[in-house]
């Protein structure tokens, strides 16, 4: 094909990004009320630093890091340059029985910031794929050790582990499960740890609820330890409306898993890469899992990528088969994609150079005071915060759960020029870690005003 017909003017697609599309019919939007959205769209056109600009030219403060992704803010020059240069240097290379340098370089860099003993990395393209990959690693690990009967998984109510059949099955959000048949067999769930009666308006970690970890002992007794492969938890869950672990809870899960030879998996897709003031929540909470799933902040949201961090002992188990034999029959065409690797390396450099993980700790006190200042606002029934995560839980309207939360979200966007995330009646907050104190004030002021308006 002649290059003239395929080579378009530079910027043509970017220019299309700046204006509303001629038709919105064909795109079936994910996790969206399509008809409602298309009747009154919210279309983001460009982004820089802490702000989006929408197709109408309004500047929107990003209180959500996109979707828990852009921890270093938007369109960071180093990341943009890395992607552009990599696309022109090596656009794609297979990683099945072939290699290219960047995935190796990136895995070493990730091992440097990982919790001790989690020094091996398996690349995916998303959090959902990371979760399903971790489930398969857990199954194959036990089988390689002669414990192939360990096929069951324990998840948790209210958990979100993405949308693959594995992740959906160990997840605990009824709406995400109920349409899709019997799901994966052999999965059971711990109770969630959200307890407004005892913990409402507690700044930081909930004081009550560590005993909920004993649920695991109950399920182990029910299923028999020898049948259980792994326990999956989000150290802090986001999609369920920010559920925090009670003090001591994760430590207790670790102890119980150790006692029964069960792998503990932390799903750090939202907590990874600085959100709670350390590279990973595992380090912040002082609990090291056997597998850790990540995505989002890994590339600052710029190119899709996920990664499973694997304990050395787990990885080692795979490395004893016959020479020449593939150790793990699993992978994705785009595992370790060169563009994603370049984006991730530039992202890690940006985090390190600007000390953004430390910044999340420095700002956490200010953040906590700002979030908790909304106590007393109409219909606010709980306020939660940890690191640079926040949640404002509103009382549901009678007979219309989620309606009040959605209205706050929509009005904050249209009237307050603020992007937040809504799940049910909870407003979830996760700003880029480059946020300035004045922008924290603005988030809280806009939300305070909006909550009063929708009373
Ligand atoms: N796991 C957790 C804890 C998440 O919060 C998410 C997404 O929000 C996922 C998995 C799924 O990630 P993805 O949407 O990249 O598949």
CSV table of C-alpha atoms and ligand atoms in Angstrom, one decimal:
chain,number,residue,atom,x,y,z
A,1,UNK,CA,0.0,0.0,0.0
A,2,UNK,CA,1.4,3.4,-0.9
A,3,UNK,CA,2.6,5.4,2.1
A,4,UNK,CA,0.6,8.5,0.9
A,5,UNK,CA,-2.7,6.8,1.5
A,6,UNK,CA,-1.7,5.5,5.0
A,7,UNK,CA,0.4,8.4,6.3
A,8,UNK,CA,-1.9,11.0,7.8
A,9,UNK,CA,-1.1,14.5,8.8
A,10,UNK,CA,0.5,14.6,12.2
A,11,UNK,CA,-2.0,15.3,14.9
A,12,UNK,CA,-5.1,14.3,13.0
A,13,UNK,CA,-6.2,11.8,15.6
A,14,UNK,CA,-5.3,14.1,18.5
A,15,UNK,CA,-7.4,16.8,16.8
A,16,UNK,CA,-10.3,14.5,16.7
A,17,UNK,CA,-9.9,14.0,20.4
A,18,UNK,CA,-10.7,17.7,21.0
A,19,UNK,CA,-14.2,17.7,19.7
A,20,UNK,CA,-17.4,15.9,20.4
A,21,UNK,CA,-17.8,12.9,18.0
A,22,UNK,CA,-20.3,13.1,15.2
A,23,UNK,CA,-22.1,10.0,16.5
A,24,UNK,CA,-22.0,8.1,19.8
A,25,UNK,CA,-24.1,5.1,18.6
A,26,UNK,CA,-21.5,2.5,17.9
A,27,UNK,CA,-19.3,2.6,21.1
A,28,UNK,CA,-20.9,0.3,23.8
A,29,UNK,CA,-19.4,1.9,26.9
A,30,UNK,CA,-18.2,-0.3,29.7
A,31,UNK,CA,-19.7,-0.1,33.2
A,32,UNK,CA,-21.8,2.8,32.0
A,33,UNK,CA,-25.5,3.6,31.8
A,34,UNK,CA,-25.1,4.1,28.1
A,35,UNK,CA,-28.5,5.7,27.3
A,36,UNK,CA,-28.2,8.1,30.3
A,37,UNK,CA,-24.6,9.0,29.4
A,38,UNK,CA,-25.3,9.6,25.7
A,39,UNK,CA,-28.2,11.9,26.5
A,40,UNK,CA,-25.9,14.1,28.6
A,41,UNK,CA,-22.3,13.2,27.8
A,42,UNK,CA,-19.2,14.0,29.8
A,43,UNK,CA,-16.4,14.0,27.3
A,44,UNK,CA,-12.8,14.6,28.3
A,45,UNK,CA,-10.7,16.0,25.4
A,46,UNK,CA,-7.2,16.6,26.8
A,47,UNK,CA,-5.3,16.5,30.0
A,48,UNK,CA,-2.3,18.1,31.7
A,49,UNK,CA,-1.0,17.8,35.3
A,50,UNK,CA,-3.9,17.9,37.7
A,51,UNK,CA,-6.5,18.9,35.1
A,52,UNK,CA,-8.6,17.5,32.3
A,53,UNK,CA,-10.2,19.8,29.7
A,54,UNK,CA,-13.5,18.6,28.3
A,55,UNK,CA,-14.8,19.1,24.8
A,56,UNK,CA,-16.5,22.3,25.8
A,57,UNK,CA,-13.2,23.7,26.9
A,58,UNK,CA,-13.9,23.6,30.6
A,59,UNK,CA,-11.0,22.8,32.9
A,60,UNK,CA,-11.8,19.9,35.2
A,61,UNK,CA,-9.9,19.2,38.4
A,62,UNK,CA,-9.0,15.5,38.5
A,63,UNK,CA,-10.0,14.1,41.9
A,64,UNK,CA,-9.8,10.5,40.7
A,65,UNK,CA,-6.4,10.2,38.9
A,66,UNK,CA,-8.5,9.3,35.9
A,67,UNK,CA,-9.6,5.9,37.3
A,68,UNK,CA,-7.0,5.4,40.1
A,69,UNK,CA,-4.3,5.4,37.4
A,70,UNK,CA,-2.5,8.7,36.8
A,71,UNK,CA,-0.6,9.0,40.1
A,72,UNK,CA,2.0,11.4,38.6
A,73,UNK,CA,-0.7,13.5,36.9
A,74,UNK,CA,-1.4,13.8,33.2
A,75,UNK,CA,0.7,14.0,30.1
A,76,UNK,CA,4.0,13.9,31.9
A,77,UNK,CA,6.7,14.9,29.4
A,78,UNK,CA,9.1,12.1,30.3
A,79,UNK,CA,6.4,9.5,29.8
A,80,UNK,CA,5.0,11.0,26.6
A,81,UNK,CA,8.5,11.1,25.2
A,82,UNK,CA,9.3,7.5,26.2
A,83,UNK,CA,6.2,6.2,24.5
A,84,UNK,CA,6.8,8.2,21.3
A,85,UNK,CA,10.5,7.2,21.1
A,86,UNK,CA,9.8,3.6,21.8
A,87,UNK,CA,7.0,3.4,19.2
A,88,UNK,CA,9.6,4.6,16.6
A,89,UNK,CA,12.3,2.2,17.9
A,90,UNK,CA,10.6,-1.1,18.5
A,91,UNK,CA,6.8,-1.1,18.1
A,92,UNK,CA,6.2,-4.7,19.0
A,93,UNK,CA,8.2,-7.8,19.8
A,94,UNK,CA,6.9,-11.2,20.7
A,95,UNK,CA,7.7,-12.5,24.2
A,96,UNK,CA,6.8,-16.2,23.6
A,97,UNK,CA,10.1,-18.0,23.0
A,98,UNK,CA,11.5,-14.6,22.0
A,99,UNK,CA,12.6,-11.5,23.8
A,100,UNK,CA,13.5,-7.8,23.7
A,101,UNK,CA,15.4,-5.9,26.4
A,102,UNK,CA,12.8,-3.7,28.0
A,103,UNK,CA,10.6,-6.2,29.8
A,104,UNK,CA,13.8,-7.5,31.5
A,105,UNK,CA,15.0,-4.0,32.4
A,106,UNK,CA,11.5,-3.1,33.7
A,107,UNK,CA,11.1,-6.3,35.8
A,108,UNK,CA,14.5,-5.6,37.5
A,109,UNK,CA,13.4,-2.1,38.3
A,110,UNK,CA,10.1,-3.3,39.7
A,111,UNK,CA,11.9,-5.9,41.8
A,112,UNK,CA,13.9,-3.1,43.4
A,113,UNK,CA,10.8,-1.4,44.8
A,114,UNK,CA,8.9,-4.6,45.5
A,115,UNK,CA,8.5,-6.0,49.0
A,116,UNK,CA,11.4,-8.3,50.0
A,117,UNK,CA,11.1,-11.7,48.5
A,118,UNK,CA,8.8,-10.7,45.7
A,119,UNK,CA,11.4,-10.4,43.0
A,120,UNK,CA,9.8,-12.0,40.0
A,121,UNK,CA,7.4,-10.3,37.7
A,122,UNK,CA,4.8,-11.7,35.2
A,123,UNK,CA,3.4,-9.1,32.8
A,124,UNK,CA,-0.2,-8.7,31.7
A,125,UNK,CA,-2.2,-5.9,30.1
A,126,UNK,CA,-4.6,-5.1,32.8
A,127,UNK,CA,-5.6,-5.7,36.4
A,128,UNK,CA,-8.2,-8.3,35.4
A,129,UNK,CA,-5.5,-10.3,33.6
A,130,UNK,CA,-3.1,-9.9,36.5
A,131,UNK,CA,-5.8,-11.4,38.8
A,132,UNK,CA,-6.5,-14.3,36.5
A,133,UNK,CA,-2.8,-14.9,36.0
A,134,UNK,CA,-2.3,-14.9,39.7
A,135,UNK,CA,-5.0,-17.5,40.2
A,136,UNK,CA,-3.4,-19.7,37.5
A,137,UNK,CA,0.1,-19.3,39.1
A,138,UNK,CA,-1.4,-20.4,42.5
A,139,UNK,CA,-3.0,-23.5,41.0
A,140,UNK,CA,0.0,-24.5,39.0
A,141,UNK,CA,2.3,-23.9,42.0
A,142,UNK,CA,0.4,-26.2,44.3
A,143,UNK,CA,0.2,-28.8,41.5
A,144,UNK,CA,4.0,-28.6,40.9
A,145,UNK,CA,4.5,-29.3,44.6
A,146,UNK,CA,2.3,-32.4,44.5
A,147,UNK,CA,-0.7,-30.7,46.0
A,148,UNK,CA,-2.9,-30.6,43.0
A,149,UNK,CA,-6.0,-31.0,45.2
A,150,UNK,CA,-5.6,-27.3,46.3
A,151,UNK,CA,-8.0,-25.8,43.8
A,152,UNK,CA,-10.3,-23.6,45.8
A,153,UNK,CA,-10.1,-19.9,46.3
A,154,UNK,CA,-11.2,-17.6,49.0
A,155,UNK,CA,-12.3,-14.0,48.1
A,156,UNK,CA,-14.3,-11.5,50.0
A,157,UNK,CA,-17.7,-9.8,49.9
A,158,UNK,CA,-17.6,-6.4,48.3
A,159,UNK,CA,-14.2,-7.2,46.6
A,160,UNK,CA,-13.5,-6.2,43.1
A,161,UNK,CA,-10.8,-8.2,41.3
A,162,UNK,CA,-11.7,-7.2,37.7
A,163,UNK,CA,-13.9,-8.8,35.2
A,164,UNK,CA,-12.3,-12.1,34.0
A,165,UNK,CA,-14.2,-15.2,35.1
A,166,UNK,CA,-11.7,-15.9,37.8
A,167,UNK,CA,-11.6,-12.3,39.2
A,168,UNK,CA,-15.4,-12.0,38.9
A,169,UNK,CA,-15.8,-15.3,40.9
A,170,UNK,CA,-13.5,-14.3,43.7
A,171,UNK,CA,-15.0,-10.8,43.7
A,172,UNK,CA,-17.9,-10.0,45.9
A,173,UNK,CA,-20.0,-7.3,44.1
A,174,UNK,CA,-23.4,-8.7,43.5
A,175,UNK,CA,-24.1,-6.7,40.3
A,176,UNK,CA,-20.9,-7.8,38.7
A,177,UNK,CA,-21.7,-11.5,39.3
A,178,UNK,CA,-25.4,-12.1,39.1
A,179,UNK,CA,-25.8,-11.9,35.3
A,180,UNK,CA,-23.1,-14.5,34.5
A,181,UNK,CA,-24.2,-17.9,35.5
A,182,UNK,CA,-22.6,-20.2,38.1
A,183,UNK,CA,-19.1,-18.7,37.8
A,184,UNK,CA,-16.0,-20.6,38.9
A,185,UNK,CA,-16.6,-23.5,41.2
A,186,UNK,CA,-14.9,-23.9,44.5
A,187,UNK,CA,-14.9,-20.2,45.6
A,188,UNK,CA,-16.0,-19.0,49.0
A,189,UNK,CA,-16.0,-15.5,50.5
A,190,UNK,CA,-14.9,-13.8,53.7
A,191,UNK,CA,-17.2,-11.2,55.1
A,192,UNK,CA,-16.3,-7.6,54.2
A,193,UNK,CA,-14.9,-5.3,56.9
A,194,UNK,CA,-17.1,-2.2,56.4
A,195,UNK,CA,-18.8,-1.6,59.7
A,196,UNK,CA,-20.4,1.8,60.0
A,197,UNK,CA,-22.0,1.1,63.4
A,198,UNK,CA,-18.6,0.8,65.0
A,199,UNK,CA,-16.2,2.6,62.8
A,200,UNK,CA,-18.1,5.5,61.1
A,201,UNK,CA,-16.0,8.7,60.9
A,202,UNK,CA,-12.8,7.1,62.1
A,203,UNK,CA,-9.9,8.8,60.5
A,204,UNK,CA,-7.4,6.3,59.0
A,205,UNK,CA,-7.7,2.6,59.7
A,206,UNK,CA,-10.8,1.3,61.4
A,207,UNK,CA,-10.2,0.4,65.0
A,208,UNK,CA,-12.8,-2.4,65.1
A,209,UNK,CA,-13.1,-5.5,63.1
A,210,UNK,CA,-9.8,-7.4,63.3
A,211,UNK,CA,-11.8,-10.5,64.5
A,212,UNK,CA,-13.4,-10.7,61.0
A,213,UNK,CA,-10.1,-12.3,59.9
A,214,UNK,CA,-11.2,-15.3,61.9
A,215,UNK,CA,-13.7,-15.9,59.1
A,216,UNK,CA,-10.8,-17.5,57.3
A,217,UNK,CA,-10.4,-20.1,60.0
A,218,UNK,CA,-14.1,-20.9,59.7
A,219,UNK,CA,-13.9,-21.3,55.9
A,220,UNK,CA,-10.8,-23.4,56.1
A,221,UNK,CA,-12.5,-25.7,58.6
A,222,UNK,CA,-15.5,-25.9,56.2
A,223,UNK,CA,-13.5,-26.7,53.1
A,224,UNK,CA,-10.5,-28.4,54.6
A,225,UNK,CA,-7.2,-26.5,54.3
A,226,UNK,CA,-5.7,-29.1,52.0
A,227,UNK,CA,-8.2,-28.0,49.2
A,228,UNK,CA,-7.5,-24.3,49.3
A,229,UNK,CA,-5.0,-22.7,46.9
A,230,UNK,CA,-5.1,-19.0,47.8
A,231,UNK,CA,-6.8,-16.2,49.6
A,232,UNK,CA,-7.3,-13.0,47.5
A,233,UNK,CA,-7.8,-9.6,49.2
A,234,UNK,CA,-7.4,-6.0,48.2
A,235,UNK,CA,-5.5,-4.3,51.1
A,236,UNK,CA,-7.8,-1.4,50.5
A,237,UNK,CA,-10.7,-1.9,48.1
A,238,UNK,CA,-11.7,0.9,45.9
A,239,UNK,CA,-14.6,-0.2,43.7
A,240,UNK,CA,-16.7,-1.2,46.6
A,241,UNK,CA,-16.5,2.4,47.9
A,242,UNK,CA,-13.2,2.3,49.7
A,243,UNK,CA,-13.2,-0.4,52.4
A,244,UNK,CA,-10.2,-0.2,54.7
A,245,UNK,CA,-8.7,-3.0,56.6
A,246,UNK,CA,-9.2,-2.9,60.4
A,247,UNK,CA,-5.9,-2.6,62.3
A,248,UNK,CA,-4.2,-5.9,62.5
A,249,UNK,CA,-6.6,-7.6,60.0
A,250,UNK,CA,-4.1,-8.2,57.2
A,251,UNK,CA,-1.5,-9.5,59.6
A,252,UNK,CA,-3.9,-12.0,60.9
A,253,UNK,CA,-4.8,-13.2,57.4
A,254,UNK,CA,-1.1,-13.7,56.8
A,255,UNK,CA,-0.7,-15.8,59.9
A,256,UNK,CA,-3.6,-18.0,59.1
A,257,UNK,CA,-2.5,-18.6,55.5
A,258,UNK,CA,1.0,-19.5,56.7
A,259,UNK,CA,-0.3,-22.0,59.2
A,260,UNK,CA,-2.3,-23.8,56.5
A,261,UNK,CA,0.1,-23.6,53.5
A,262,UNK,CA,-2.3,-21.3,51.6
A,263,UNK,CA,-1.0,-18.5,49.4
A,264,UNK,CA,-2.0,-15.0,50.3
A,265,UNK,CA,-2.5,-12.7,47.3
A,266,UNK,CA,-2.8,-8.9,47.6
A,267,UNK,CA,-4.6,-7.2,44.7
A,268,UNK,CA,-2.8,-3.9,44.7
A,269,UNK,CA,-4.2,-2.6,41.4
A,270,UNK,CA,-5.3,0.6,43.1
A,271,UNK,CA,-3.1,0.7,46.1
A,272,UNK,CA,0.1,0.1,44.2
A,273,UNK,CA,2.6,2.8,43.1
A,274,UNK,CA,2.4,5.2,45.9
A,275,UNK,CA,-1.3,5.7,46.6
A,276,UNK,CA,-0.8,4.9,50.3
A,277,UNK,CA,2.6,6.4,50.8
A,278,UNK,CA,4.9,3.5,49.9
A,279,UNK,CA,5.4,1.7,46.7
A,280,UNK,CA,2.8,-0.9,47.8
A,281,UNK,CA,0.3,-1.2,50.6
A,282,UNK,CA,2.1,-4.5,51.5
A,283,UNK,CA,5.0,-2.3,52.7
A,284,UNK,CA,2.8,0.3,54.3
A,285,UNK,CA,1.0,-2.4,56.3
A,286,UNK,CA,4.1,-4.5,56.9
A,287,UNK,CA,2.5,-7.7,55.5
A,288,UNK,CA,4.2,-9.5,52.6
A,289,UNK,CA,1.9,-11.5,50.3
A,290,UNK,CA,3.0,-14.4,48.1
A,291,UNK,CA,1.6,-12.9,45.0
A,292,UNK,CA,0.7,-9.3,44.3
A,293,UNK,CA,-1.4,-8.0,41.3
A,294,UNK,CA,-0.9,-4.5,40.0
A,295,UNK,CA,-1.8,-2.4,36.9
A,296,UNK,CA,-3.0,1.3,36.6
A,297,UNK,CA,-0.2,3.3,38.3
A,298,UNK,CA,2.4,1.0,36.8
A,299,UNK,CA,2.4,3.1,33.6
A,300,UNK,CA,0.6,6.1,35.1
A,301,UNK,CA,-2.4,5.0,33.1
A,302,UNK,CA,-0.7,5.9,29.8
A,303,UNK,CA,-0.5,2.5,28.2
A,304,UNK,CA,-2.4,-0.6,29.3
A,305,UNK,CA,-0.2,-2.8,31.5
A,306,UNK,CA,-0.5,-5.1,34.5
A,307,UNK,CA,2.0,-7.1,36.5
A,308,UNK,CA,1.9,-10.0,38.9
A,309,UNK,CA,4.8,-9.9,41.5
A,310,UNK,CA,5.7,-13.4,42.5
A,311,UNK,CA,7.5,-14.7,45.6
A,312,UNK,CA,10.8,-16.2,45.0
A,313,UNK,CA,9.8,-19.5,46.6
A,314,UNK,CA,6.7,-19.7,44.3
A,315,UNK,CA,8.7,-18.9,41.2
A,316,UNK,CA,11.4,-21.4,42.1
A,317,UNK,CA,8.9,-24.2,42.3
A,318,UNK,CA,8.3,-23.8,38.6
A,319,UNK,CA,11.9,-24.0,37.6
A,320,UNK,CA,12.5,-27.7,38.1
A,321,UNK,CA,10.9,-29.3,35.1
A,322,UNK,CA,12.8,-30.9,32.2
A,323,UNK,CA,15.2,-28.6,30.4
A,324,UNK,CA,13.5,-27.1,27.4
A,325,UNK,CA,10.0,-27.5,28.9
A,326,UNK,CA,7.9,-24.4,29.1
A,327,UNK,CA,7.4,-23.8,32.9
A,328,UNK,CA,4.1,-22.0,32.8
A,329,UNK,CA,1.6,-22.4,29.9
A,330,UNK,CA,0.2,-19.0,30.1
A,331,UNK,CA,0.8,-15.5,28.6
A,332,UNK,CA,-0.6,-12.8,26.5
A,333,UNK,CA,0.5,-11.6,23.0
A,334,UNK,CA,1.2,-8.2,24.6
A,335,UNK,CA,2.9,-9.4,27.8
A,336,UNK,CA,5.8,-7.0,28.2
A,337,UNK,CA,4.8,-4.8,25.3
A,338,UNK,CA,7.7,-2.4,24.4
A,339,UNK,CA,5.5,0.7,24.6
A,340,UNK,CA,4.1,-0.3,28.0
A,341,UNK,CA,7.6,-1.1,29.3
A,342,UNK,CA,8.9,2.3,28.1
A,343,UNK,CA,6.0,4.0,29.7
A,344,UNK,CA,6.4,2.1,33.0
A,345,UNK,CA,10.2,2.9,33.1
A,346,UNK,CA,9.5,6.6,32.6
A,347,UNK,CA,6.7,6.4,35.2
A,348,UNK,CA,9.0,4.9,37.8
A,349,UNK,CA,11.6,7.5,37.1
A,350,UNK,CA,9.0,10.2,37.5
A,351,UNK,CA,7.8,8.8,40.8
A,352,UNK,CA,11.3,8.5,42.1
A,353,UNK,CA,12.6,11.9,40.9
A,354,UNK,CA,9.6,13.7,42.4
A,355,UNK,CA,9.4,11.5,45.5
A,356,UNK,CA,5.7,11.1,44.9
A,357,UNK,CA,5.3,8.1,47.2
A,358,UNK,CA,6.7,10.2,50.1
A,359,UNK,CA,4.5,13.1,49.0
A,360,UNK,CA,1.5,10.9,49.6
A,361,UNK,CA,2.6,10.5,53.2
A,362,UNK,CA,3.4,14.2,53.6
A,363,UNK,CA,0.0,15.3,52.3
A,364,UNK,CA,-2.0,12.5,54.1
A,365,UNK,CA,-2.6,14.6,57.3
A,366,UNK,CA,-3.9,17.6,55.3
A,367,UNK,CA,-6.0,15.2,53.2
A,368,UNK,CA,-7.4,13.6,56.3
A,369,UNK,CA,-8.4,16.9,57.9
A,370,UNK,CA,-10.0,18.0,54.6
A,371,UNK,CA,-12.0,14.8,54.2
A,372,UNK,CA,-13.1,14.6,57.8
A,373,UNK,CA,-14.2,18.3,57.7
A,374,UNK,CA,-17.3,17.2,55.8
A,375,UNK,CA,-18.6,15.6,59.0
A,376,UNK,CA,-22.0,17.1,59.6
A,377,UNK,CA,-22.8,17.8,55.9
A,378,UNK,CA,-26.3,16.6,55.0
A,379,UNK,CA,-26.7,12.9,54.4
A,380,UNK,CA,-23.0,12.1,55.0
A,381,UNK,CA,-23.0,8.9,57.0
A,382,UNK,CA,-19.3,8.1,56.9
A,383,UNK,CA,-16.0,9.6,55.9
A,384,UNK,CA,-13.0,7.3,55.3
A,385,UNK,CA,-9.4,8.2,54.4
A,386,UNK,CA,-6.0,6.5,54.2
A,387,UNK,CA,-2.9,7.8,52.3
A,388,UNK,CA,-4.3,9.8,49.4
A,389,UNK,CA,-7.6,7.8,49.3
A,390,UNK,CA,-10.8,9.2,50.5
A,391,UNK,CA,-14.5,8.2,50.6
A,392,UNK,CA,-17.6,10.1,51.4
A,393,UNK,CA,-20.5,7.8,52.0
A,394,UNK,CA,-24.0,9.2,51.6
A,395,UNK,CA,-27.3,7.8,53.0
A,396,UNK,CA,-29.2,6.2,50.1
A,397,UNK,CA,-32.4,7.7,49.0
A,398,UNK,CA,-35.4,5.6,50.0
A,399,UNK,CA,-36.1,3.1,47.2
A,400,UNK,CA,-33.3,4.5,45.0
A,401,UNK,CA,-29.9,3.3,46.2
A,402,UNK,CA,-27.1,5.0,44.3
A,403,UNK,CA,-29.2,7.9,43.1
A,404,UNK,CA,-27.9,10.5,45.6
A,405,UNK,CA,-24.3,9.4,44.9
A,406,UNK,CA,-24.8,9.7,41.2
A,407,UNK,CA,-26.3,13.1,41.4
A,408,UNK,CA,-23.4,14.4,43.5
A,409,UNK,CA,-21.0,12.9,41.0
A,410,UNK,CA,-22.8,14.4,38.0
A,411,UNK,CA,-23.3,17.9,39.6
A,412,UNK,CA,-19.7,18.0,40.8
A,413,UNK,CA,-18.6,17.5,37.2
A,414,UNK,CA,-21.1,19.8,35.4
A,415,UNK,CA,-21.4,22.5,38.1
A,416,UNK,CA,-18.2,22.2,40.1
A,417,UNK,CA,-15.7,21.3,37.3
A,418,UNK,CA,-14.5,18.4,39.4
A,419,UNK,CA,-14.0,14.7,38.5
A,420,UNK,CA,-14.6,12.2,41.2
A,421,UNK,CA,-15.6,8.5,41.1
A,422,UNK,CA,-19.0,7.3,42.3
A,423,UNK,CA,-19.8,3.8,43.4
A,424,UNK,CA,-23.3,3.3,44.8
A,425,UNK,CA,-23.8,6.2,47.2
A,426,UNK,CA,-20.1,6.6,48.0
A,427,UNK,CA,-17.9,9.2,46.4
A,428,UNK,CA,-14.4,7.8,46.1
A,429,UNK,CA,-11.4,10.1,45.9
A,430,UNK,CA,-7.9,9.3,44.7
A,431,UNK,CA,-6.2,12.4,43.2
A,432,UNK,CA,-2.9,12.4,41.5
A,433,UNK,CA,-0.1,12.4,44.1
A,434,UNK,CA,1.1,15.8,42.7
A,435,UNK,CA,-1.9,17.5,44.1
A,436,UNK,CA,-1.4,20.8,45.9
A,437,UNK,CA,-3.0,21.7,49.2
A,438,UNK,CA,-5.2,24.4,47.6
A,439,UNK,CA,-6.5,21.8,45.2
A,440,UNK,CA,-7.4,19.5,48.1
A,441,UNK,CA,-9.4,22.4,49.6
A,442,UNK,CA,-11.1,22.9,46.3
A,443,UNK,CA,-12.2,19.2,46.0
A,444,UNK,CA,-13.6,19.3,49.5
A,445,UNK,CA,-15.3,22.7,49.0
A,446,UNK,CA,-16.9,21.6,45.7
A,447,UNK,CA,-18.1,18.4,47.2
A,448,UNK,CA,-19.4,20.1,50.4
A,449,UNK,CA,-21.4,22.6,48.3
A,450,UNK,CA,-22.7,19.9,45.9
A,451,UNK,CA,-23.8,17.6,48.8
A,452,UNK,CA,-25.7,20.5,50.3
A,453,UNK,CA,-27.4,21.2,46.9
A,454,UNK,CA,-28.6,17.6,46.4
A,455,UNK,CA,-30.0,17.4,49.9
B,1,LIG,N1,-8.4,-5.4,40.8
B,1,LIG,C1,-8.7,-4.2,41.5
B,1,LIG,C2,-8.4,-4.2,43.0
B,1,LIG,C3,-9.2,-3.1,40.8
B,1,LIG,O1,-9.5,-2.0,41.5
B,1,LIG,C4,-9.4,-3.2,39.4
B,1,LIG,C5,-9.9,-2.1,38.7
B,1,LIG,O2,-10.3,-1.1,39.2
B,1,LIG,C6,-9.0,-4.4,38.8
B,1,LIG,C7,-8.5,-5.5,39.5
B,1,LIG,C8,-9.2,-4.6,37.3
B,1,LIG,O3,-8.3,-3.9,36.6
B,1,LIG,P1,-8.6,-3.6,35.0
B,1,LIG,O4,-9.8,-2.8,34.9
B,1,LIG,O5,-7.3,-3.0,34.6
B,1,LIG,O6,-8.8,-5.0,34.4
